């Protein structure tokens, strides 16, 4: 038994243990509670780097662990990662300590609960990315809702309760249908197992797939969120405390895209390919819509929130195209979005801590007042609008190239989103940072503190490294994506000949 | 087959009955001004009964006795353990609550124990008349418990309403037995099954009517729509600890008996009653949840929620005979732990005859009673059916059973209604954690016994959510003994 066997379980359960420890501390020991949170999540991150070090660039699951859990139903505790999930796990373990550090000052009430919920959330998120059993996946997927609900509801802004309940009901409604789909799949497949790989190896008949795919796709589309299921997002992102927004944007949204790649598409390949054009169209609507709405937001946090709708549209476009290039781009773009939007939420939160407002019109000329803050903000903005040399460019480029064979006109429309993104981000930067300092309250705002800089520097560095040295990341992603794409296309091939799909599809996998 | 004098299978019920008498006598002989140790005596009796269940479970030769009317098969032992555990938790919760409401009387414990006797009989009877007698023993004791708080008009109303509707249900039940006897020529479940299997079509109308009447009777007892009207009033009016016991114990016993009747006596008619049960299930889930949505009073909300949960259980019963058994048994355990906890948490805060019944009463509770608020959150999350709680695993099995019997539409209704339920359960969590407290802290500190009982309930809720396999195995063995 190699030490690799238990690594993933360790990553999942270390934060749980930390949460229990923090819960047992006395209420008054706030600094100790924060320290426990930071140390535990830091150690988790350090351990997760072992994954990167020991990861082999091949398709197939690694670091797997299997234990029977509920044998009567063929449910097991089965975990493992491949190229799709590796970096998402790292993203989770990377952002959590930053969030705890970033909230060191801004969270001053019920610190113990905050640390407990953050650690439980981390465990849940890692669990979602490593679960290879549908039941286990669902358990993590749902269990994670509770800490997020509390994070928004307790430490959020004015309309926090509304946002928390809306977030919860929206995502819960989506996921319960997925649960029924899993049950129907279990029965129809008749394999007596919830093992994703075995179920994917012999998909059910295409007619049943349609309904099951739609049920799962709804759950994932709400999470992504795809237009028109995005309406919970602006409320949740804006009302959440900074750490909540960062985790929401950085990791939670990725679960939607990941769910498509890990579950909806491989389990229901025929249906997925049939609905791909629809997903593509919705994705592009999301790109353009999100960008247009961002353009007119008077509130910084709302602007960033809506920009997520646009960015995630790109991710979904790459997934809909389902070429190796497109999907690699999507996975990469999920990471990029986690870093750049996570950083933007941190930056907006830091500004809010100083001025207690997020209205763009309240600011202006901050460049002179907070030069370091401005520098970081600008770099992250460039990453967000996908300027070459930054990470965003690699992701969006791969997606657009990979989608060309799918539907060229969708790519053309999506490119519009790239231009609009430059518009709304740069216009916002101009209004906040350039010009004269007209508002006297902005005079003498303190620049980044060392703690804040510690939070932001790793994000900036990653944004640049991932822009320059992208092959170091993509070579781990590609084998798994390639295997997935081939697996699905092989399944669908015979059906497609008899199907009445438009001819545009024929060149779909030329790569 | 034991002899008529082999009384081992009814040992648990006999022990509990004797304990009930002892509790009554002890009170009579307690000198004035001194407190009778009713709760302690009850716990000792329940522990002995539990011990006898254990002995029965590990010994052989526990077939049907008393002319084939009662058996201590795995099914009945499983539910024996559940009912006894439920009663023990309810007894632990009671002393502080009764003291705070000024109704500290030994009869309360005696009635509780007598109704346990009825529940034990209900789940171990193999014969319709015995089932009926057990049902009455259970119910009559509960009518008394509901009206225990004589000075409160709503407690009296609760008892009267429960009594009248209960009598109504009994009449249906009895009529159903009569019709089935007319069709099958026996009240023994086993002989009935054989007779109904070869029934000429001419008498099948009689049997179908009989089955329908039985379902109405059971429908009343488990509180399924449209026979649920008494539930909110009775649950609200009864002393809260009695409500906790009622909601968990009656459901366990009545669903146990229903499952046994459906599985052992009526498999031949499955195609007739399955659609009936399915309709009941669907309507119960929808009405229960929608009605709960509109309740500002916590006890009424939990009452409607228990109606809704009866619907979830019914939705699995359409898979009877077959996979329903284990799913239902598992769920009854999960539900008992959670409901005892939820009502128990309200009862534990009771002070001077008042308890937290409105949302504003629990506002900011997380700051004042962090452990209790956390426990109540666990119970509410479990009622919603979210991992990692017993409620999620339970619902998963129930809906899994429905889907495996081909009724995936019921599962769909069930999960959609779970989303509706999330709204009203979470409202309480919002009040406790996200609202500021209203006024001074008017509630009592949690007594050690209540704290212990609530901790056990919360621990069971979480444990079954994380590690359900052992209990599921037991439930499966128990369900198999019905076949």
CSV table of C-alpha atoms in Angstrom, one decimal, chain B residues 22-328:
chain,number,residue,atom,x,y,z
B,22,UNK,CA,-45.7,0.0,39.7
B,23,UNK,CA,-45.5,3.6,38.7
B,24,UNK,CA,-49.1,4.1,39.6
B,25,UNK,CA,-48.8,2.3,42.9
B,26,UNK,CA,-45.5,4.0,43.8
B,27,UNK,CA,-47.3,7.3,43.5
B,28,UNK,CA,-50.1,6.2,45.7
B,29,UNK,CA,-47.7,5.1,48.4
B,30,UNK,CA,-45.4,8.1,48.2
B,31,UNK,CA,-45.9,10.3,51.4
B,32,UNK,CA,-47.4,13.7,50.7
B,33,UNK,CA,-45.0,16.4,49.8
B,34,UNK,CA,-42.5,14.0,48.5
B,35,UNK,CA,-41.9,13.4,44.8
B,36,UNK,CA,-42.6,9.9,43.4
B,37,UNK,CA,-39.7,8.6,41.4
B,38,UNK,CA,-41.9,7.9,38.4
B,39,UNK,CA,-39.5,8.8,35.7
B,40,UNK,CA,-36.7,6.7,37.2
B,41,UNK,CA,-39.0,3.7,37.7
B,42,UNK,CA,-40.2,4.0,34.1
B,43,UNK,CA,-36.6,4.1,32.8
B,44,UNK,CA,-35.7,1.0,34.8
B,45,UNK,CA,-38.8,-0.8,33.5
B,46,UNK,CA,-38.0,0.2,29.9
B,47,UNK,CA,-34.4,-1.0,30.4
B,48,UNK,CA,-35.6,-4.4,31.6
B,49,UNK,CA,-37.9,-4.6,28.6
B,50,UNK,CA,-35.1,-3.7,26.3
B,51,UNK,CA,-33.0,-6.4,28.0
B,52,UNK,CA,-35.8,-9.0,27.3
B,53,UNK,CA,-35.9,-7.9,23.7
B,54,UNK,CA,-32.1,-8.6,23.6
B,55,UNK,CA,-32.6,-12.0,25.2
B,56,UNK,CA,-35.3,-12.8,22.7
B,57,UNK,CA,-33.3,-11.7,19.8
B,58,UNK,CA,-30.4,-14.0,20.7
B,59,UNK,CA,-32.4,-17.0,21.7
B,60,UNK,CA,-34.2,-19.5,19.5
B,61,UNK,CA,-37.8,-20.8,19.6
B,62,UNK,CA,-39.7,-17.5,19.5
B,63,UNK,CA,-42.4,-18.5,17.0
B,64,UNK,CA,-46.0,-17.5,17.1
B,65,UNK,CA,-47.7,-18.0,20.5
B,66,UNK,CA,-51.2,-17.5,21.9
B,67,UNK,CA,-52.9,-19.4,19.2
B,68,UNK,CA,-50.8,-17.8,16.6
B,69,UNK,CA,-51.8,-14.2,17.5
B,70,UNK,CA,-48.4,-12.9,18.6
B,71,UNK,CA,-44.9,-13.5,17.4
B,72,UNK,CA,-41.5,-12.2,18.4
B,73,UNK,CA,-40.1,-12.4,14.9
B,74,UNK,CA,-37.2,-10.2,13.8
B,75,UNK,CA,-39.6,-7.6,12.5
B,76,UNK,CA,-41.4,-7.2,15.8
B,77,UNK,CA,-38.1,-7.2,17.8
B,78,UNK,CA,-36.7,-4.4,15.6
B,79,UNK,CA,-39.7,-2.3,16.2
B,80,UNK,CA,-39.8,-3.3,19.9
B,81,UNK,CA,-36.3,-1.9,20.2
B,82,UNK,CA,-37.3,1.3,18.4
B,83,UNK,CA,-40.5,1.9,20.5
B,84,UNK,CA,-38.7,1.2,23.8
B,85,UNK,CA,-35.9,3.6,22.8
B,86,UNK,CA,-38.4,6.2,21.8
B,87,UNK,CA,-40.1,5.9,25.1
B,88,UNK,CA,-36.9,6.1,27.0
B,89,UNK,CA,-35.9,9.4,25.3
B,90,UNK,CA,-39.4,10.8,25.9
B,91,UNK,CA,-39.2,9.9,29.6
B,92,UNK,CA,-35.8,11.6,29.8
B,93,UNK,CA,-37.2,14.7,28.3
B,94,UNK,CA,-40.3,14.8,30.5
B,95,UNK,CA,-39.5,15.7,34.1
B,96,UNK,CA,-38.1,19.2,33.4
B,97,UNK,CA,-41.0,19.9,31.0
B,98,UNK,CA,-43.7,18.6,33.3
B,99,UNK,CA,-42.2,20.6,36.2
B,100,UNK,CA,-42.2,23.8,34.1
B,101,UNK,CA,-45.8,23.3,33.1
B,102,UNK,CA,-46.9,22.3,36.6
B,103,UNK,CA,-48.3,18.9,35.6
B,104,UNK,CA,-45.9,16.7,37.4
B,105,UNK,CA,-48.0,13.6,37.9
B,106,UNK,CA,-47.1,9.9,37.9
B,107,UNK,CA,-50.1,9.1,35.7
B,108,UNK,CA,-48.3,10.7,32.8
B,109,UNK,CA,-45.5,8.1,33.0
B,110,UNK,CA,-48.0,5.3,33.6
B,111,UNK,CA,-50.0,6.3,30.5
B,112,UNK,CA,-46.9,6.6,28.5
B,113,UNK,CA,-45.9,3.0,29.5
B,114,UNK,CA,-49.4,1.7,28.8
B,115,UNK,CA,-49.4,3.2,25.3
B,116,UNK,CA,-46.0,1.5,24.9
B,117,UNK,CA,-47.7,-1.8,25.7
B,118,UNK,CA,-50.1,-1.1,22.9
B,119,UNK,CA,-47.4,-0.2,20.5
B,120,UNK,CA,-45.5,-3.4,21.3
B,121,UNK,CA,-48.6,-5.4,20.7
B,122,UNK,CA,-49.3,-3.6,17.5
B,123,UNK,CA,-46.0,-4.5,15.9
B,124,UNK,CA,-46.0,-8.1,17.1
B,125,UNK,CA,-49.6,-9.1,16.4
B,126,UNK,CA,-50.2,-11.6,13.6
B,127,UNK,CA,-54.0,-11.4,13.7
B,128,UNK,CA,-56.3,-8.5,12.9
B,129,UNK,CA,-58.3,-8.5,16.1
B,130,UNK,CA,-55.2,-8.5,18.2
B,131,UNK,CA,-53.9,-5.6,16.1
B,132,UNK,CA,-57.2,-3.8,16.8
B,133,UNK,CA,-57.0,-4.4,20.6
B,134,UNK,CA,-53.3,-3.2,20.6
B,135,UNK,CA,-54.3,-0.2,18.6
B,136,UNK,CA,-56.9,0.7,21.2
B,137,UNK,CA,-54.6,0.2,24.2
B,138,UNK,CA,-52.1,2.5,22.6
B,139,UNK,CA,-54.7,5.1,21.6
B,140,UNK,CA,-56.7,5.3,24.8
B,141,UNK,CA,-53.5,5.9,26.8
B,142,UNK,CA,-52.5,8.6,24.4
B,143,UNK,CA,-55.9,10.4,24.7
B,144,UNK,CA,-55.2,10.7,28.4
B,145,UNK,CA,-51.6,12.0,27.8
B,146,UNK,CA,-52.9,14.6,25.3
B,147,UNK,CA,-55.3,16.0,27.9
B,148,UNK,CA,-52.8,15.9,30.8
B,149,UNK,CA,-52.5,19.7,31.0
B,150,UNK,CA,-56.0,20.1,32.3
B,151,UNK,CA,-55.8,23.8,32.9
B,152,UNK,CA,-55.0,24.6,29.3
B,153,UNK,CA,-58.2,24.6,27.2
B,154,UNK,CA,-56.2,23.6,24.1
B,155,UNK,CA,-54.9,20.5,25.9
B,156,UNK,CA,-58.5,19.5,26.6
B,157,UNK,CA,-59.5,20.2,23.1
B,158,UNK,CA,-56.6,18.2,21.9
B,159,UNK,CA,-57.7,15.2,24.0
B,160,UNK,CA,-61.3,15.4,22.9
B,161,UNK,CA,-60.5,15.8,19.3
B,162,UNK,CA,-58.0,13.0,19.4
B,163,UNK,CA,-60.6,10.8,21.1
B,164,UNK,CA,-63.4,11.5,18.7
B,165,UNK,CA,-61.4,11.1,15.5
B,166,UNK,CA,-59.7,8.1,17.0
B,167,UNK,CA,-63.0,6.4,17.7
B,168,UNK,CA,-64.0,7.2,14.2
B,169,UNK,CA,-60.9,5.6,12.8
B,170,UNK,CA,-61.4,2.6,15.0
B,171,UNK,CA,-64.8,2.1,13.6
B,172,UNK,CA,-63.4,2.1,10.1
B,173,UNK,CA,-60.8,-0.3,11.1
B,174,UNK,CA,-63.2,-2.7,12.7
B,175,UNK,CA,-65.5,-2.6,9.7
B,176,UNK,CA,-62.5,-3.4,7.5
B,177,UNK,CA,-61.7,-6.4,9.6
B,178,UNK,CA,-65.3,-7.6,9.4
B,179,UNK,CA,-65.3,-7.3,5.6
B,180,UNK,CA,-62.0,-9.1,5.3
B,181,UNK,CA,-63.3,-11.8,7.6
B,182,UNK,CA,-66.3,-12.1,5.4
B,183,UNK,CA,-64.2,-12.5,2.3
B,184,UNK,CA,-61.4,-14.6,3.6
B,185,UNK,CA,-63.0,-16.4,6.6
B,186,UNK,CA,-60.2,-15.6,9.0
B,187,UNK,CA,-58.6,-12.8,10.9
B,188,UNK,CA,-55.2,-14.5,11.0
B,189,UNK,CA,-52.9,-12.6,8.6
B,190,UNK,CA,-51.4,-15.8,7.3
B,191,UNK,CA,-54.7,-17.6,6.7
B,192,UNK,CA,-56.2,-14.5,5.2
B,193,UNK,CA,-53.3,-14.3,2.7
B,194,UNK,CA,-53.9,-17.9,1.6
B,195,UNK,CA,-57.7,-17.4,1.3
B,196,UNK,CA,-57.4,-14.1,-0.6
B,197,UNK,CA,-54.9,-15.7,-3.0
B,198,UNK,CA,-57.6,-18.0,-4.3
B,199,UNK,CA,-60.6,-15.8,-3.9
B,200,UNK,CA,-63.4,-16.1,-6.5
B,201,UNK,CA,-63.9,-12.7,-8.3
B,202,UNK,CA,-67.4,-12.5,-6.8
B,203,UNK,CA,-66.1,-12.0,-3.3
B,204,UNK,CA,-63.2,-9.8,-4.2
B,205,UNK,CA,-65.3,-6.7,-4.0
B,206,UNK,CA,-65.8,-7.4,-0.3
B,207,UNK,CA,-62.1,-7.9,0.2
B,208,UNK,CA,-61.2,-4.7,-1.7
B,209,UNK,CA,-63.7,-2.7,0.4
B,210,UNK,CA,-62.2,-4.3,3.5
B,211,UNK,CA,-58.7,-3.3,2.5
B,212,UNK,CA,-59.9,0.2,1.8
B,213,UNK,CA,-61.5,0.5,5.2
B,214,UNK,CA,-58.3,-0.8,6.9
B,215,UNK,CA,-56.3,1.8,5.0
B,216,UNK,CA,-58.6,4.5,6.2
B,217,UNK,CA,-58.1,3.3,9.8
B,218,UNK,CA,-54.4,3.3,9.4
B,219,UNK,CA,-54.5,6.6,7.5
B,220,UNK,CA,-56.0,8.2,10.6
B,221,UNK,CA,-53.4,6.7,12.9
B,222,UNK,CA,-50.4,7.7,10.9
B,223,UNK,CA,-52.0,11.1,10.0
B,224,UNK,CA,-52.1,10.8,6.2
B,225,UNK,CA,-54.2,13.2,4.2
B,226,UNK,CA,-57.2,13.3,4.0
B,227,UNK,CA,-57.4,11.8,7.5
B,228,UNK,CA,-55.0,14.3,9.1
B,229,UNK,CA,-57.2,17.1,10.4
B,230,UNK,CA,-56.7,16.1,14.0
B,231,UNK,CA,-52.9,16.1,13.8
B,232,UNK,CA,-52.1,19.9,14.1
B,233,UNK,CA,-54.6,20.5,16.9
B,234,UNK,CA,-53.6,17.4,18.9
B,235,UNK,CA,-49.9,18.0,18.4
B,236,UNK,CA,-50.2,21.6,19.4
B,237,UNK,CA,-52.5,21.1,22.4
B,238,UNK,CA,-50.8,18.1,24.0
B,239,UNK,CA,-47.9,18.6,26.4
B,240,UNK,CA,-44.8,18.9,24.1
B,241,UNK,CA,-43.0,15.9,25.5
B,242,UNK,CA,-46.2,13.8,24.9
B,243,UNK,CA,-46.3,15.2,21.3
B,244,UNK,CA,-42.7,14.1,20.8
B,245,UNK,CA,-43.5,10.6,22.0
B,246,UNK,CA,-46.7,10.4,20.0
B,247,UNK,CA,-45.2,11.6,16.8
B,248,UNK,CA,-42.3,9.2,16.9
B,249,UNK,CA,-43.9,6.2,18.6
B,250,UNK,CA,-47.3,6.1,17.0
B,251,UNK,CA,-45.8,6.4,13.6
B,252,UNK,CA,-43.3,3.6,14.3
B,253,UNK,CA,-46.0,1.2,15.6
B,254,UNK,CA,-48.8,2.1,13.1
B,255,UNK,CA,-46.6,2.0,10.1
B,256,UNK,CA,-45.1,-1.3,11.4
B,257,UNK,CA,-48.5,-2.8,11.7
B,258,UNK,CA,-49.6,-1.5,8.3
B,259,UNK,CA,-46.4,-2.9,6.7
B,260,UNK,CA,-47.1,-6.3,8.3
B,261,UNK,CA,-50.7,-6.3,7.1
B,262,UNK,CA,-49.8,-5.3,3.6
B,263,UNK,CA,-46.8,-7.7,3.4
B,264,UNK,CA,-48.3,-10.7,5.1
B,265,UNK,CA,-52.0,-10.6,4.5
B,266,UNK,CA,-52.6,-8.7,1.3
B,267,UNK,CA,-49.9,-9.5,-1.2
B,268,UNK,CA,-52.5,-11.0,-3.5
B,269,UNK,CA,-54.2,-7.7,-3.7
B,270,UNK,CA,-51.1,-5.6,-4.3
B,271,UNK,CA,-52.2,-4.4,-7.7
B,272,UNK,CA,-55.4,-3.1,-6.1
B,273,UNK,CA,-54.0,-1.2,-3.0
B,274,UNK,CA,-50.8,0.0,-4.6
B,275,UNK,CA,-52.5,2.8,-6.6
B,276,UNK,CA,-54.6,3.7,-3.5
B,277,UNK,CA,-51.4,4.0,-1.4
B,278,UNK,CA,-49.7,5.9,-4.1
B,279,UNK,CA,-52.5,8.5,-4.3
B,280,UNK,CA,-52.5,8.8,-0.5
B,281,UNK,CA,-48.8,9.3,-0.5
B,282,UNK,CA,-48.8,11.9,-3.2
B,283,UNK,CA,-51.6,13.9,-1.7
B,284,UNK,CA,-50.2,13.6,1.8
B,285,UNK,CA,-46.8,14.9,0.7
B,286,UNK,CA,-48.2,17.8,-1.1
B,287,UNK,CA,-50.8,18.9,1.4
B,288,UNK,CA,-48.6,18.3,4.4
B,289,UNK,CA,-45.8,20.4,3.1
B,290,UNK,CA,-47.9,23.2,1.7
B,291,UNK,CA,-49.8,23.5,4.9
B,292,UNK,CA,-46.7,23.5,7.0
B,293,UNK,CA,-45.5,26.4,4.9
B,294,UNK,CA,-48.2,28.6,6.3
B,295,UNK,CA,-47.7,27.8,10.0
B,296,UNK,CA,-46.3,30.5,12.3
B,297,UNK,CA,-46.5,28.2,15.3
B,298,UNK,CA,-43.5,25.8,15.6
B,299,UNK,CA,-45.5,23.0,17.1
B,300,UNK,CA,-48.1,23.2,14.3
B,301,UNK,CA,-45.4,23.5,11.7
B,302,UNK,CA,-43.8,20.3,13.1
B,303,UNK,CA,-47.3,18.7,13.1
B,304,UNK,CA,-47.8,19.3,9.5
B,305,UNK,CA,-44.3,18.3,8.8
B,306,UNK,CA,-45.1,15.0,10.4
B,307,UNK,CA,-48.1,14.7,8.1
B,308,UNK,CA,-45.7,15.3,5.2
B,309,UNK,CA,-43.3,12.6,6.5
B,310,UNK,CA,-46.2,10.1,6.7
B,311,UNK,CA,-46.5,10.8,3.0
B,312,UNK,CA,-42.8,10.1,2.3
B,313,UNK,CA,-43.2,6.7,4.1
B,314,UNK,CA,-46.4,5.9,2.2
B,315,UNK,CA,-44.5,6.6,-1.0
B,316,UNK,CA,-42.2,3.7,-0.2
B,317,UNK,CA,-45.1,1.4,0.8
B,318,UNK,CA,-46.2,1.2,-2.8
B,319,UNK,CA,-43.1,-1.0,-3.2
B,320,UNK,CA,-44.5,-3.5,-0.6
B,321,UNK,CA,-44.3,-6.4,-0.6
B,322,UNK,CA,-40.7,-6.2,-1.4
B,323,UNK,CA,-38.0,-3.6,-0.9
B,324,UNK,CA,-40.4,-1.3,1.0
B,325,UNK,CA,-39.8,-3.1,4.3
B,326,UNK,CA,-36.2,-2.2,5.0
B,327,UNK,CA,-36.6,1.4,3.7
B,328,UNK,CA,-39.6,2.0,5.9
